[in-house]
Amino acid sequence: MRKTLSLAVGLLIIASLVLAAGTALAAGTLTMGTNAEFPPFEYVEGDDVVGVDVEIAAEIAKDLGLDLVIENMAFDSVIPALVSGQIDIGVAAMTVKPERLNSVDFSNTYYNARQACIVRKDGKVADEETLAGAAIGVQNGTTGDYAAEEYSQTIERYAKALDAVLELAGGKLDAVIVDAPVAQNILDALGNDDLILLDNIAFEDEFYAVAVPKGKPDLVESINKTIDRITQDGTLDAILLKYFPATEGEE
Ligand code: GLN
């Protein structure tokens, strides 16, 4: 009787440990967390999440012999999901930032981007001076959000950059700061001639990498091997060309 009881208690403890680990990672899969609102890096097409990052993650999964599973979430949930063990890797056009290195590790980088500032042609923002103090829209928790803080305290934070751009078009905001490739993609998709990109704001270079839970050097090494391979064998260029057809070689 005593034995049965301690066995039951033991099983209960094991069950709660498994639950505490979050969505226990299924064997044979590599779960990628991303925010599929960031074209062309990740976006929803029909029932699928597609984009540059999805293709890179598929190469990583292939080299590891695992099936790729995608979890779509808010951008600012990706790091917490890595920390809690809900996902294996974060592939979300994520810029390597010293603050983020406190919570996660990063692979080698695979893309060089920078921020861009979208404004209305007839709006009040035309340069760094007029950006100061303006109403700036950003995607919550992104490097665009941090960049906006350098210029203004009037910041509106959105789950999607597209929503911020629509508010800018509608006159509710003076500017939107978002990663340049995504800014261009959104402007191309909207085809609104009133919206332009400023080229006179000094933003820093940013580098995207795959985020990994801390303390997994083997996983980081495998990811780096895949990034090296796809860089050398032309796969990465082919992926970029597929999603940036008009801006060949922009890397
Ligand atoms: N590169 C930006 C960052 O890391 C934006 C990423 C995103 O919104 N998916 O904060």
XYZ file of C-alpha atoms and ligand atoms in Angstrom:
261
model
C 0.000 0.000 0.000
C 2.782 2.347 1.020
C 4.725 1.420 -2.102
C 1.720 2.100 -4.341
C 1.226 5.443 -2.664
C 4.830 6.535 -3.111
C 4.703 5.348 -6.708
C 1.591 7.445 -7.266
C 3.222 10.450 -5.631
C 6.326 9.885 -7.736
C 4.305 9.775 -10.941
C 2.462 12.907 -9.907
C 5.754 14.710 -9.343
C 7.055 13.611 -12.743
C 3.803 14.699 -14.436
C 3.950 18.139 -12.848
C 7.603 18.523 -13.812
C 6.740 17.767 -17.428
C 3.907 20.288 -17.322
C 6.137 22.879 -15.679
C 8.532 22.611 -18.606
C 5.838 24.196 -20.771
C 4.835 22.570 -24.021
C 7.169 19.613 -23.679
C 9.151 19.530 -26.896
C 8.029 16.611 -29.008
C 10.732 14.163 -30.000
C 11.924 14.525 -33.560
C 10.834 18.139 -33.939
C 12.491 21.540 -33.843
C 10.038 24.204 -32.710
C 10.637 27.700 -34.018
C 8.963 30.687 -32.409
C 8.312 33.687 -34.595
C 5.986 36.617 -35.186
C 4.517 36.102 -38.648
C 3.747 39.787 -39.180
C 7.130 40.749 -40.553
C 7.239 40.309 -44.325
C 9.338 39.134 -46.065
C 11.039 37.426 -43.105
C 7.876 35.788 -41.742
C 4.267 36.203 -42.749
C 1.109 34.196 -43.199
C 0.193 33.006 -46.666
C -3.020 30.972 -46.753
C -2.672 28.509 -43.886
C 1.105 28.655 -43.799
C 3.793 30.778 -42.204
C 6.372 31.497 -44.907
C 9.363 33.776 -45.463
C 13.146 34.046 -45.324
C 13.379 32.936 -41.675
C 11.098 29.951 -42.203
C 13.334 28.737 -45.029
C 16.478 29.242 -42.950
C 14.885 27.361 -40.037
C 13.891 24.547 -42.421
C 17.572 24.203 -43.411
C 18.568 24.084 -39.729
C 15.933 21.421 -39.012
C 16.991 19.405 -42.074
C 20.639 19.362 -40.964
C 19.552 18.213 -37.498
C 17.273 15.519 -38.957
C 14.237 17.079 -37.238
C 10.808 18.213 -38.450
C 10.245 21.957 -38.232
C 7.246 23.101 -36.186
C 6.303 26.812 -36.210
C 4.697 28.637 -33.300
C 3.358 32.060 -34.239
C 3.365 34.547 -31.343
C 3.872 38.227 -30.498
C 7.456 39.360 -31.115
C 7.965 40.221 -27.460
C 6.883 36.683 -26.474
C 9.662 34.967 -28.429
C 12.406 35.450 -25.807
C 10.135 34.467 -22.858
C 9.079 31.354 -24.832
C 12.745 30.410 -25.251
C 13.444 30.978 -21.575
C 10.457 28.843 -20.488
C 11.337 26.041 -22.899
C 8.160 26.388 -24.968
C 10.170 26.680 -28.189
C 13.622 25.474 -29.278
C 14.730 28.410 -31.419
C 13.572 31.974 -32.079
C 13.835 32.958 -35.741
C 12.117 36.312 -36.008
C 14.382 38.771 -37.834
C 15.771 39.241 -34.344
C 18.603 41.715 -33.948
C 21.460 40.737 -31.679
C 21.313 43.191 -28.754
C 23.448 43.157 -25.597
C 20.276 43.313 -23.432
C 18.879 40.219 -25.131
C 22.124 38.322 -24.476
C 21.206 38.420 -20.786
C 18.276 36.080 -21.513
C 19.241 34.067 -24.600
C 22.211 33.112 -26.746
C 22.495 33.898 -30.444
C 23.862 32.021 -33.432
C 26.151 33.716 -35.918
C 24.349 36.435 -37.840
C 22.689 35.899 -41.230
C 21.379 39.299 -42.316
C 22.451 42.933 -42.029
C 19.558 45.376 -41.643
C 18.921 48.770 -40.139
C 15.904 50.788 -39.094
C 13.942 52.967 -41.478
C 11.669 55.906 -40.825
C 8.402 56.129 -42.771
C 6.620 59.486 -42.893
C 3.856 61.219 -44.874
C 5.205 63.299 -47.725
C 3.235 66.319 -46.489
C 3.724 65.492 -42.794
C 5.712 67.367 -40.173
C 8.685 64.985 -40.013
C 11.409 65.385 -42.628
C 14.680 64.919 -40.728
C 16.194 64.198 -37.305
C 15.243 67.632 -35.975
C 11.567 67.282 -36.831
C 11.509 63.631 -35.710
C 12.397 64.818 -32.204
C 9.243 64.830 -30.101
C 7.039 63.536 -32.937
C 4.358 60.852 -32.466
C 6.199 57.709 -33.543
C 4.614 54.302 -34.140
C 6.622 51.109 -33.601
C 6.221 47.393 -33.157
C 6.283 46.637 -29.444
C 9.632 45.566 -27.966
C 11.591 45.826 -31.198
C 14.777 47.672 -32.013
C 12.514 50.184 -33.794
C 10.886 50.776 -30.408
C 14.322 51.400 -28.824
C 15.384 53.667 -31.716
C 12.185 55.719 -31.362
C 13.002 56.290 -27.693
C 16.119 58.172 -28.787
C 13.941 60.765 -30.502
C 10.640 61.045 -28.669
C 8.586 60.154 -25.642
C 5.381 60.008 -27.678
C 5.564 56.419 -28.844
C 2.587 54.288 -29.875
C 3.319 50.574 -29.681
C 1.558 48.077 -31.951
C 1.599 44.292 -32.295
C 2.178 44.673 -36.049
C 4.250 47.252 -37.917
C 1.544 47.317 -40.598
C -1.000 48.658 -38.096
C 1.381 51.491 -37.220
C 1.846 52.351 -40.895
C -1.937 52.423 -41.412
C -2.272 54.831 -38.482
C 0.467 56.985 -40.020
C -1.371 57.006 -43.347
C -4.542 57.999 -41.481
C -2.769 60.936 -39.829
C -2.721 59.612 -36.265
C 1.074 59.314 -36.188
C 3.911 61.458 -37.567
C 6.357 58.642 -38.281
C 6.892 54.888 -38.045
C 10.254 53.312 -37.280
C 10.654 49.694 -38.361
C 13.337 47.463 -39.923
C 14.128 48.775 -43.412
C 13.390 45.595 -45.413
C 9.981 45.355 -43.757
C 9.295 49.088 -44.213
C 9.976 48.724 -47.935
C 7.839 45.588 -48.163
C 4.897 47.305 -46.438
C 5.182 50.406 -48.651
C 5.310 48.252 -51.795
C 2.248 46.322 -50.632
C 0.243 49.444 -49.748
C 1.175 51.386 -52.885
C 0.317 54.637 -51.081
C 2.270 57.462 -52.760
C 1.802 59.721 -49.723
C 4.128 57.532 -47.653
C 7.888 57.836 -48.090
C 11.075 56.602 -46.449
C 13.483 59.181 -45.050
C 17.118 58.567 -45.929
C 18.620 61.216 -43.650
C 18.199 59.606 -40.216
C 21.333 58.000 -38.769
C 20.358 54.492 -37.731
C 22.895 51.856 -36.724
C 23.625 48.615 -38.529
C 21.739 45.665 -37.068
C 22.412 41.976 -37.503
C 19.805 39.208 -37.362
C 20.578 35.874 -35.723
C 18.779 32.809 -34.427
C 18.019 33.035 -30.698
C 18.573 29.926 -28.583
C 17.925 29.207 -24.895
C 21.023 29.816 -22.781
C 23.315 26.879 -22.091
C 22.869 24.964 -25.365
C 26.274 25.293 -27.058
C 25.726 22.167 -29.197
C 22.537 23.596 -30.671
C 24.241 26.942 -31.367
C 27.102 25.086 -33.055
C 24.711 23.093 -35.286
C 22.873 26.278 -36.265
C 26.166 28.013 -37.067
C 27.179 25.063 -39.251
C 23.938 25.365 -41.202
C 24.350 29.131 -41.558
C 27.912 28.554 -42.848
C 26.700 25.890 -45.263
C 23.825 27.914 -46.722
C 26.071 30.984 -46.982
C 28.720 29.027 -48.874
C 26.556 26.865 -51.129
C 24.371 29.729 -52.347
C 21.182 28.615 -50.577
C 20.956 31.797 -48.499
C 21.368 34.027 -51.558
C 18.691 32.028 -53.355
C 16.311 32.431 -50.395
C 16.956 36.190 -50.233
C 16.494 36.563 -53.970
C 13.179 34.716 -53.759
C 11.811 37.118 -51.132
C 13.575 40.306 -52.289
C 13.070 40.002 -56.033
C 13.429 43.742 -56.644
C 16.487 44.365 -54.471
C 18.937 41.772 -55.686
C 21.977 41.221 -53.493
C 20.893 43.574 -50.687
C 22.555 41.861 -47.797
N 14.873 43.375 -35.834
C 13.929 43.919 -34.902
C 14.252 43.455 -33.513
O 15.003 42.534 -33.349
C 12.474 43.604 -35.259
C 12.134 42.156 -35.243
C 10.650 41.868 -35.453
O 9.801 42.709 -35.258
N 10.341 40.673 -35.854
O 13.767 43.983 -32.561
